[in-house]
Amino acid sequence: MDSEIPEAFQKELTCLVCLNFLLAPVTTGCGHSFCRSCLCLFSEQAEVPASCPVCRQQSEQTNLKTNFLLKNLVPTVRKASLRQFLKCEEHLCGTHKQTKKIFCEADKSLLCLVCSQGQEHKTHRHCPAEEAAEESWEKLAKRMNFSLKKIELHVPQPLLPELPARPTAGLMDWLNHFRVTFSLNNEVSSQHIRLFDDLRNLKYKHDSLHASLDGGTSKCFASWEAQSFTSGKQYWEMLLMDSSWDWAVGICKDSWIRKDIGILDESNRDNFLLVCVKQDDHYQLRTTAPTTPVCTERPLGRVGVFLDCDSGSISFVDVAKHSLLWRYSDGVCTFPVRPFICTGHR
């Protein structure tokens, strides 16, 4: 397991809702696997009979059993994946050319042995990277189990499917290798952009998506980059100036801008966005193409966007927490695409 781990094998052990390694994995009748708590949280929000978050196939099963084969494989593969990550040449210490195997608890960063003993870090508390990762994993498991128990006990309070974002050591250092800068100079202030109102009024009904629009009460400001991307890897960030505003960030194709296709249109494959909308007294994260709830806490400060044209995927990260928010699977994007942002308020 210390050698190369096939990517396809890792995907089989990844929850298709939170995109982390499976915790208490269950497999639905259609064959897709999820963390038990992720599946329960998704069903609680959807307000429909239990259905698969990926293919929407309804299940008659009300008491899914733990998939012990996957459960037993996850710890071994998770640890091997971390060791493989630490051995990558691009993650070596730039100064000492040593593997970063030590985690600094004060700075939440990975260090090589020499750096950990240097003036800047020698007074900080350190631990092996594997130990820090396992501790973080155990804390996440406890939080998810607590959320699951709240559902099972039918706590009489609004339940927001917000799971804690798990920090990924070295994530931001790696992403910054692909940072690009640009100015979003194509701007439009428009009442006809229904992006936020469509999502705010989204309701699940009988396994179909319906939106009851309220006349477009949101005022939106949208902007996209003149430059388009067709190859390579690019990373950029969006600054969230006002935490009370709705926002969206991601990529779009020219065809979506020209046609003004609705965000809930079944034919929409021309924008891939992470959207935050205010609903009553709380905020909700969703994706587009398809419209899917994101079961993590909303980010504050900055949102990072990583576009991998080579694999045809796009990822969103919480910059402050060094954690992944959502990743569209490989092959979903076709090119060229442009960076896109949109903000709005009611």
Tab-separated table of C-alpha atoms in Angstrom:
chain	number	residue	atom	x	y	z
A	1	MET	CA	0.000	0.000	0.000
A	2	ASP	CA	2.971	2.322	0.306
A	3	SER	CA	3.444	2.225	-3.455
A	4	GLU	CA	1.291	4.077	-5.941
A	5	ILE	CA	-2.400	3.885	-5.062
A	6	PRO	CA	-4.575	3.699	-8.181
A	7	GLU	CA	-6.758	6.801	-8.419
A	8	ALA	CA	-9.751	4.658	-9.360
A	9	PHE	CA	-9.291	2.674	-6.125
A	10	GLN	CA	-9.253	5.849	-4.036
A	11	LYS	CA	-12.436	7.042	-5.749
A	12	GLU	CA	-14.232	3.855	-4.683
A	13	LEU	CA	-13.473	4.785	-1.062
A	14	THR	CA	-14.584	8.422	-1.438
A	15	CYS	CA	-17.999	9.666	-0.310
A	16	LEU	CA	-19.827	11.223	-3.259
A	17	VAL	CA	-21.393	13.899	-1.019
A	18	CYS	CA	-18.545	15.268	1.139
A	19	LEU	CA	-15.739	14.032	-1.185
A	20	ASN	CA	-13.691	12.799	1.772
A	21	PHE	CA	-12.777	9.195	2.584
A	22	LEU	CA	-15.850	7.247	3.694
A	23	LEU	CA	-16.904	7.322	7.347
A	24	ALA	CA	-19.271	4.530	8.454
A	25	PRO	CA	-19.878	3.737	4.763
A	26	VAL	CA	-23.241	2.553	3.467
A	27	THR	CA	-24.027	1.455	-0.081
A	28	THR	CA	-27.427	2.171	-1.621
A	29	GLY	CA	-29.333	-0.191	-3.878
A	30	CYS	CA	-27.990	1.549	-6.990
A	31	GLY	CA	-24.398	0.791	-5.923
A	32	HIS	CA	-23.223	4.269	-4.848
A	33	SER	CA	-21.506	4.582	-1.461
A	34	PHE	CA	-21.685	7.411	1.079
A	35	CYS	CA	-20.872	8.262	4.665
A	36	ARG	CA	-23.935	7.247	6.674
A	37	SER	CA	-24.303	10.742	8.137
A	38	CYS	CA	-23.872	12.421	4.717
A	39	LEU	CA	-26.670	10.315	3.241
A	40	CYS	CA	-28.967	11.014	6.189
A	41	LEU	CA	-28.241	14.745	6.083
A	42	PHE	CA	-28.879	14.839	2.350
A	43	SER	CA	-32.213	13.031	2.704
A	44	GLU	CA	-33.237	15.299	5.586
A	45	GLN	CA	-32.692	18.387	3.442
A	46	ALA	CA	-34.249	16.959	0.295
A	47	GLU	CA	-37.577	16.293	2.021
A	48	VAL	CA	-38.276	13.327	-0.247
A	49	PRO	CA	-38.264	9.542	0.220
A	50	ALA	CA	-34.688	8.260	0.565
A	51	SER	CA	-32.970	8.592	-2.799
A	52	CYS	CA	-29.410	8.451	-4.093
A	53	PRO	CA	-27.788	11.932	-4.168
A	54	VAL	CA	-26.000	10.986	-7.402
A	55	CYS	CA	-28.526	9.200	-9.639
A	56	ARG	CA	-31.730	10.067	-7.687
A	57	GLN	CA	-32.860	6.439	-7.683
A	58	GLN	CA	-35.275	5.957	-4.799
A	59	SER	CA	-34.603	3.235	-2.267
A	60	GLU	CA	-37.100	1.211	-0.280
A	61	GLN	CA	-34.421	0.474	2.315
A	62	THR	CA	-34.905	2.344	5.576
A	63	ASN	CA	-32.072	0.769	7.567
A	64	LEU	CA	-28.929	0.611	5.452
A	65	LYS	CA	-26.223	-1.598	6.915
A	66	THR	CA	-22.587	-0.564	7.199
A	67	ASN	CA	-20.413	-1.769	4.314
A	68	PHE	CA	-17.661	-3.396	6.394
A	69	LEU	CA	-15.489	-4.178	3.377
A	70	LEU	CA	-15.171	-0.478	2.563
A	71	LYS	CA	-14.937	0.464	6.244
A	72	ASN	CA	-11.952	-1.842	6.777
A	73	LEU	CA	-10.172	-0.672	3.624
A	74	VAL	CA	-10.459	3.074	4.297
A	75	PRO	CA	-7.923	3.445	7.181
A	76	THR	CA	-5.196	1.588	5.286
A	77	VAL	CA	-5.720	3.483	2.045
A	78	ARG	CA	-6.095	6.810	3.852
A	79	LYS	CA	-2.727	6.427	5.594
A	80	ALA	CA	-1.034	5.199	2.421
A	81	SER	CA	-2.497	8.146	0.515
A	82	LEU	CA	-1.018	10.574	3.047
A	83	ARG	CA	2.406	8.938	2.817
A	84	GLN	CA	2.209	9.099	-0.958
A	85	PHE	CA	1.261	12.787	-0.718
A	86	LEU	CA	4.217	13.559	1.566
A	87	LYS	CA	6.697	11.811	-0.731
A	88	CYS	CA	5.782	13.879	-3.802
A	89	GLU	CA	8.720	15.942	-5.009
A	90	GLU	CA	6.592	19.077	-5.243
A	91	HIS	CA	5.900	18.867	-1.491
A	92	LEU	CA	9.562	18.750	-0.449
A	93	CYS	CA	10.868	21.619	1.645
A	94	GLY	CA	12.056	24.241	-0.810
A	95	THR	CA	14.974	25.231	1.430
A	96	HIS	CA	16.276	21.893	2.727
A	97	LYS	CA	14.911	19.485	0.073
A	98	GLN	CA	13.584	17.206	2.810
A	99	THR	CA	10.162	15.591	3.123
A	100	LYS	CA	7.700	17.596	5.222
A	101	LYS	CA	6.752	14.956	7.778
A	102	ILE	CA	6.149	17.182	10.806
A	103	PHE	CA	2.956	19.125	11.538
A	104	CYS	CA	3.229	22.472	13.362
A	105	GLU	CA	0.104	22.869	15.502
A	106	ALA	CA	0.642	26.608	15.960
A	107	ASP	CA	0.867	27.466	12.247
A	108	LYS	CA	-1.201	24.519	10.971
A	109	SER	CA	1.507	23.751	8.425
A	110	LEU	CA	3.795	20.910	7.368
A	111	LEU	CA	7.530	21.241	8.046
A	112	CYS	CA	10.679	19.281	7.409
A	113	LEU	CA	12.789	18.256	10.407
A	114	VAL	CA	15.279	21.119	9.974
A	115	CYS	CA	12.545	23.779	9.732
A	116	SER	CA	10.794	22.407	12.829
A	117	GLN	CA	13.993	22.962	14.829
A	118	GLY	CA	14.590	26.439	13.438
A	119	GLN	CA	14.138	29.738	15.254
A	120	GLU	CA	10.644	30.346	13.872
A	121	HIS	CA	9.134	27.021	14.939
A	122	LYS	CA	11.287	25.494	17.687
A	123	THR	CA	9.017	26.774	20.496
A	124	HIS	CA	5.870	25.454	18.807
A	125	ARG	CA	4.221	22.139	19.489
A	126	HIS	CA	4.823	19.548	16.772
A	127	CYS	CA	3.649	16.042	15.973
A	128	PRO	CA	4.076	13.587	13.082
A	129	ALA	CA	1.936	14.464	10.072
A	130	GLU	CA	0.234	11.055	10.140
A	131	GLU	CA	-0.696	11.513	13.794
A	132	ALA	CA	-2.170	14.969	13.102
A	133	ALA	CA	-4.161	13.622	10.164
A	134	GLU	CA	-5.605	10.768	12.232
A	135	GLU	CA	-6.534	13.125	15.060
A	136	SER	CA	-8.303	15.426	12.601
A	137	TRP	CA	-10.081	12.423	11.095
A	138	GLU	CA	-11.287	11.247	14.520
A	139	LYS	CA	-12.645	14.707	15.361
A	140	LEU	CA	-14.505	14.792	12.053
A	141	ALA	CA	-15.994	11.358	12.747
A	142	LYS	CA	-17.266	12.498	16.149
A	143	ARG	CA	-18.858	15.629	14.664
A	144	MET	CA	-20.562	13.647	11.920
A	145	ASN	CA	-21.840	11.037	14.371
A	146	PHE	CA	-23.231	13.806	16.551
A	147	SER	CA	-25.068	15.274	13.546
A	148	LEU	CA	-26.440	11.830	12.725
A	149	LYS	CA	-27.753	11.342	16.265
A	150	LYS	CA	-29.588	14.676	16.064
A	151	ILE	CA	-31.437	13.409	13.014
A	152	GLU	CA	-32.261	10.059	14.584
A	153	LEU	CA	-33.630	11.748	17.711
A	154	HIS	CA	-35.682	14.217	15.623
A	155	VAL	CA	-34.391	17.274	17.428
A	156	PRO	CA	-37.148	19.934	17.127
A	157	GLN	CA	-35.007	22.651	15.561
A	158	PRO	CA	-33.986	23.595	12.014
A	159	LEU	CA	-31.249	21.197	10.965
A	160	LEU	CA	-28.658	22.620	8.626
A	161	PRO	CA	-26.600	19.947	6.863
A	162	GLU	CA	-23.317	21.679	7.601
A	163	LEU	CA	-20.394	19.351	8.206
A	164	PRO	CA	-17.076	20.688	9.495
A	165	ALA	CA	-14.526	21.464	6.806
A	166	ARG	CA	-11.478	19.231	7.279
A	167	PRO	CA	-8.157	21.097	6.858
A	168	THR	CA	-5.803	19.556	4.311
A	169	ALA	CA	-2.144	20.079	5.151
A	170	GLY	CA	-0.177	21.654	2.313
A	171	LEU	CA	-3.290	22.321	0.206
A	172	MET	CA	-2.833	26.073	-0.205
A	173	ASP	CA	0.914	25.786	-0.859
A	174	TRP	CA	0.173	23.380	-3.703
A	175	LEU	CA	-2.670	25.462	-5.167
A	176	ASN	CA	-0.612	28.655	-5.146
A	177	HIS	CA	1.746	27.059	-7.683
A	178	PHE	CA	-1.066	27.514	-10.218
A	179	ARG	CA	-2.262	30.985	-9.178
A	180	VAL	CA	-3.307	33.312	-11.986
A	181	THR	CA	-4.324	36.955	-11.816
A	182	PHE	CA	-6.769	38.750	-14.049
A	183	SER	CA	-9.262	41.594	-14.008
A	184	LEU	CA	-12.943	40.818	-14.504
A	185	ASN	CA	-13.739	43.582	-16.967
A	186	ASN	CA	-16.961	42.270	-18.520
A	187	GLU	CA	-19.555	43.456	-16.034
A	188	VAL	CA	-23.329	43.643	-15.948
A	189	SER	CA	-25.747	44.816	-13.297
A	190	SER	CA	-28.969	43.072	-14.149
A	191	GLN	CA	-32.417	42.271	-12.816
A	192	HIS	CA	-32.834	39.355	-15.229
A	193	ILE	CA	-30.125	37.173	-13.685
A	194	ARG	CA	-32.265	34.686	-11.764
A	195	LEU	CA	-29.322	32.821	-10.257
A	196	PHE	CA	-30.018	33.442	-6.569
A	197	ASP	CA	-33.809	33.543	-6.653
A	198	ASP	CA	-33.948	30.256	-8.539
A	199	LEU	CA	-31.833	28.558	-5.886
A	200	ARG	CA	-33.482	30.307	-2.956
A	201	ASN	CA	-36.879	29.038	-4.002
A	202	LEU	CA	-35.684	25.584	-4.949
A	203	LYS	CA	-37.888	22.803	-3.609
A	204	TYR	CA	-37.635	19.065	-4.002
A	205	LYS	CA	-40.984	17.529	-4.886
A	206	HIS	CA	-41.693	13.965	-5.922
A	207	ASP	CA	-38.091	13.421	-7.008
A	208	SER	CA	-38.226	16.407	-9.396
A	209	LEU	CA	-36.798	19.901	-9.105
A	210	HIS	CA	-39.204	22.838	-9.125
A	211	ALA	CA	-38.630	26.513	-8.491
A	212	SER	CA	-41.358	28.945	-7.464
A	213	LEU	CA	-39.941	32.306	-8.496
A	214	ASP	CA	-40.978	35.423	-6.626
A	215	GLY	CA	-40.491	37.833	-9.504
A	216	GLY	CA	-36.731	38.170	-9.184
A	217	THR	CA	-36.342	40.290	-6.066
A	218	SER	CA	-32.555	39.968	-5.963
A	219	LYS	CA	-30.299	42.591	-7.493
A	220	CYS	CA	-27.237	40.988	-9.018
A	221	PHE	CA	-23.841	42.139	-10.180
A	222	ALA	CA	-22.130	39.658	-12.480
A	223	SER	CA	-18.678	39.746	-14.029
A	224	TRP	CA	-16.593	37.406	-16.147
A	225	GLU	CA	-13.056	37.397	-17.499
A	226	ALA	CA	-12.287	38.196	-21.132
A	227	GLN	CA	-9.579	35.524	-21.172
A	228	SER	CA	-10.729	31.933	-21.588
A	229	PHE	CA	-8.902	28.776	-20.484
A	230	THR	CA	-8.478	25.656	-22.593
A	231	SER	CA	-5.549	23.772	-21.039
A	232	GLY	CA	-3.323	23.490	-17.971
A	233	LYS	CA	-4.176	24.199	-14.328
A	234	GLN	CA	-5.283	27.560	-12.927
A	235	TYR	CA	-6.111	28.773	-9.425
A	236	TRP	CA	-7.687	32.063	-8.344
A	237	GLU	CA	-9.547	33.452	-5.334
A	238	MET	CA	-12.686	35.499	-4.740
A	239	LEU	CA	-12.757	37.960	-1.847
A	240	LEU	CA	-16.086	37.934	0.002
A	241	MET	CA	-16.383	41.610	0.882
A	242	ASP	CA	-19.783	41.495	2.622
A	243	SER	CA	-20.766	38.268	4.380
A	244	SER	CA	-24.465	39.207	4.200
A	245	TRP	CA	-24.567	39.101	0.377
A	246	ASP	CA	-25.392	36.170	-1.853
A	247	TRP	CA	-22.497	35.140	-4.084
A	248	ALA	CA	-21.491	32.707	-6.805
A	249	VAL	CA	-18.073	31.817	-8.182
A	250	GLY	CA	-16.806	29.361	-10.771
A	251	ILE	CA	-16.586	29.067	-14.537
A	252	CYS	CA	-18.968	29.549	-17.439
A	253	LYS	CA	-19.079	29.132	-21.200
A	254	ASP	CA	-19.924	31.862	-23.681
A	255	SER	CA	-23.073	29.977	-24.666
A	256	TRP	CA	-24.538	30.400	-21.175
A	257	ILE	CA	-23.922	34.146	-21.161
A	258	ARG	CA	-25.472	34.550	-24.616
A	259	LYS	CA	-28.504	32.312	-24.096
A	260	ASP	CA	-29.312	33.332	-20.513
A	261	ILE	CA	-30.161	29.714	-19.653
A	262	GLY	CA	-31.890	29.344	-16.290
A	263	ILE	CA	-29.833	27.858	-13.480
A	264	LEU	CA	-32.317	24.991	-13.050
A	265	ASP	CA	-32.621	24.252	-16.757
A	266	GLU	CA	-32.055	20.514	-17.305
A	267	SER	CA	-29.924	21.316	-20.360
A	268	ASN	CA	-27.561	23.552	-18.403
A	269	ARG	CA	-24.015	22.224	-18.734
A	270	ASP	CA	-22.482	25.600	-19.447
A	271	ASN	CA	-21.674	26.835	-15.936
A	272	PHE	CA	-20.117	25.120	-12.950
A	273	LEU	CA	-20.548	27.316	-9.897
A	274	LEU	CA	-20.486	27.243	-6.121
A	275	VAL	CA	-23.378	29.408	-4.925
A	276	CYS	CA	-24.178	30.782	-1.462
A	277	VAL	CA	-27.721	32.072	-0.900
A	278	LYS	CA	-29.406	33.446	2.190
A	279	GLN	CA	-32.578	31.605	3.117
A	280	ASP	CA	-34.506	32.952	6.096
A	281	ASP	CA	-31.912	33.278	8.876
A	282	HIS	CA	-29.244	30.954	7.514
A	283	TYR	CA	-27.070	30.472	4.438
A	284	GLN	CA	-26.997	27.541	2.070
A	285	LEU	CA	-24.299	26.327	-0.318
A	286	ARG	CA	-25.248	24.674	-3.608
A	287	THR	CA	-23.638	23.772	-6.888
A	288	THR	CA	-24.986	24.053	-10.413
A	289	ALA	CA	-25.040	21.513	-13.264
A	290	PRO	CA	-26.579	19.657	-11.515
A	291	THR	CA	-28.052	21.600	-8.610
A	292	THR	CA	-26.716	19.837	-5.516
A	293	PRO	CA	-26.534	20.823	-1.822
A	294	VAL	CA	-23.021	21.202	-0.393
A	295	CYS	CA	-22.926	19.840	3.145
A	296	THR	CA	-20.208	22.079	4.595
A	297	GLU	CA	-20.160	25.349	6.475
A	298	ARG	CA	-20.121	28.430	4.265
A	299	PRO	CA	-16.677	30.001	3.877
A	300	LEU	CA	-15.835	33.470	5.139
A	301	GLY	CA	-13.120	35.727	3.742
A	302	ARG	CA	-11.999	34.054	0.512
A	303	VAL	CA	-13.108	31.234	-1.750
A	304	GLY	CA	-10.508	29.572	-3.975
A	305	VAL	CA	-11.249	28.102	-7.410
A	306	PHE	CA	-8.982	25.447	-8.937
A	307	LEU	CA	-9.556	24.624	-12.602
A	308	ASP	CA	-7.868	21.511	-13.979
A	309	CYS	CA	-8.363	21.630	-17.735
A	310	ASP	CA	-6.340	18.432	-18.171
A	311	SER	CA	-8.828	16.334	-16.178
A	312	GLY	CA	-11.869	18.494	-16.932
A	313	SER	CA	-12.640	19.159	-13.260
A	314	ILE	CA	-13.101	22.195	-11.013
A	315	SER	CA	-12.694	22.436	-7.236
A	316	PHE	CA	-13.637	25.040	-4.630
A	317	VAL	CA	-11.706	25.586	-1.397
A	318	ASP	CA	-12.194	27.489	1.843
A	319	VAL	CA	-8.971	29.511	1.894
A	320	ALA	CA	-9.129	30.383	5.601
A	321	LYS	CA	-9.638	26.759	6.662
A	322	HIS	CA	-7.348	25.192	4.021
A	323	SER	CA	-10.133	22.757	3.150
A	324	LEU	CA	-11.997	21.444	0.124
A	325	LEU	CA	-15.606	22.605	-0.213
A	326	TRP	CA	-16.606	20.775	-3.387
A	327	ARG	CA	-15.068	19.117	-6.436
A	328	TYR	CA	-16.800	18.470	-9.721
A	329	SER	CA	-15.766	15.063	-11.014
A	330	ASP	CA	-13.315	14.555	-13.890
A	331	GLY	CA	-14.625	15.130	-17.385
A	332	VAL	CA	-17.609	17.326	-16.505
A	333	CYS	CA	-16.149	20.485	-18.067
A	334	THR	CA	-15.619	21.154	-21.744
A	335	PHE	CA	-13.543	24.040	-22.936
A	336	PRO	CA	-13.006	26.948	-23.432
A	337	VAL	CA	-14.398	28.395	-20.184
A	338	ARG	CA	-14.118	31.758	-18.422
A	339	PRO	CA	-13.885	32.682	-14.717
A	340	PHE	CA	-17.237	33.994	-13.465
A	341	ILE	CA	-18.411	35.723	-10.289
A	342	CYS	CA	-21.765	37.094	-9.229
A	343	THR	CA	-22.905	38.881	-6.073
A	344	GLY	CA	-26.366	39.981	-5.065
A	345	HIS	CA	-28.641	41.096	-2.277
A	346	ARG	CA	-32.354	41.324	-1.657
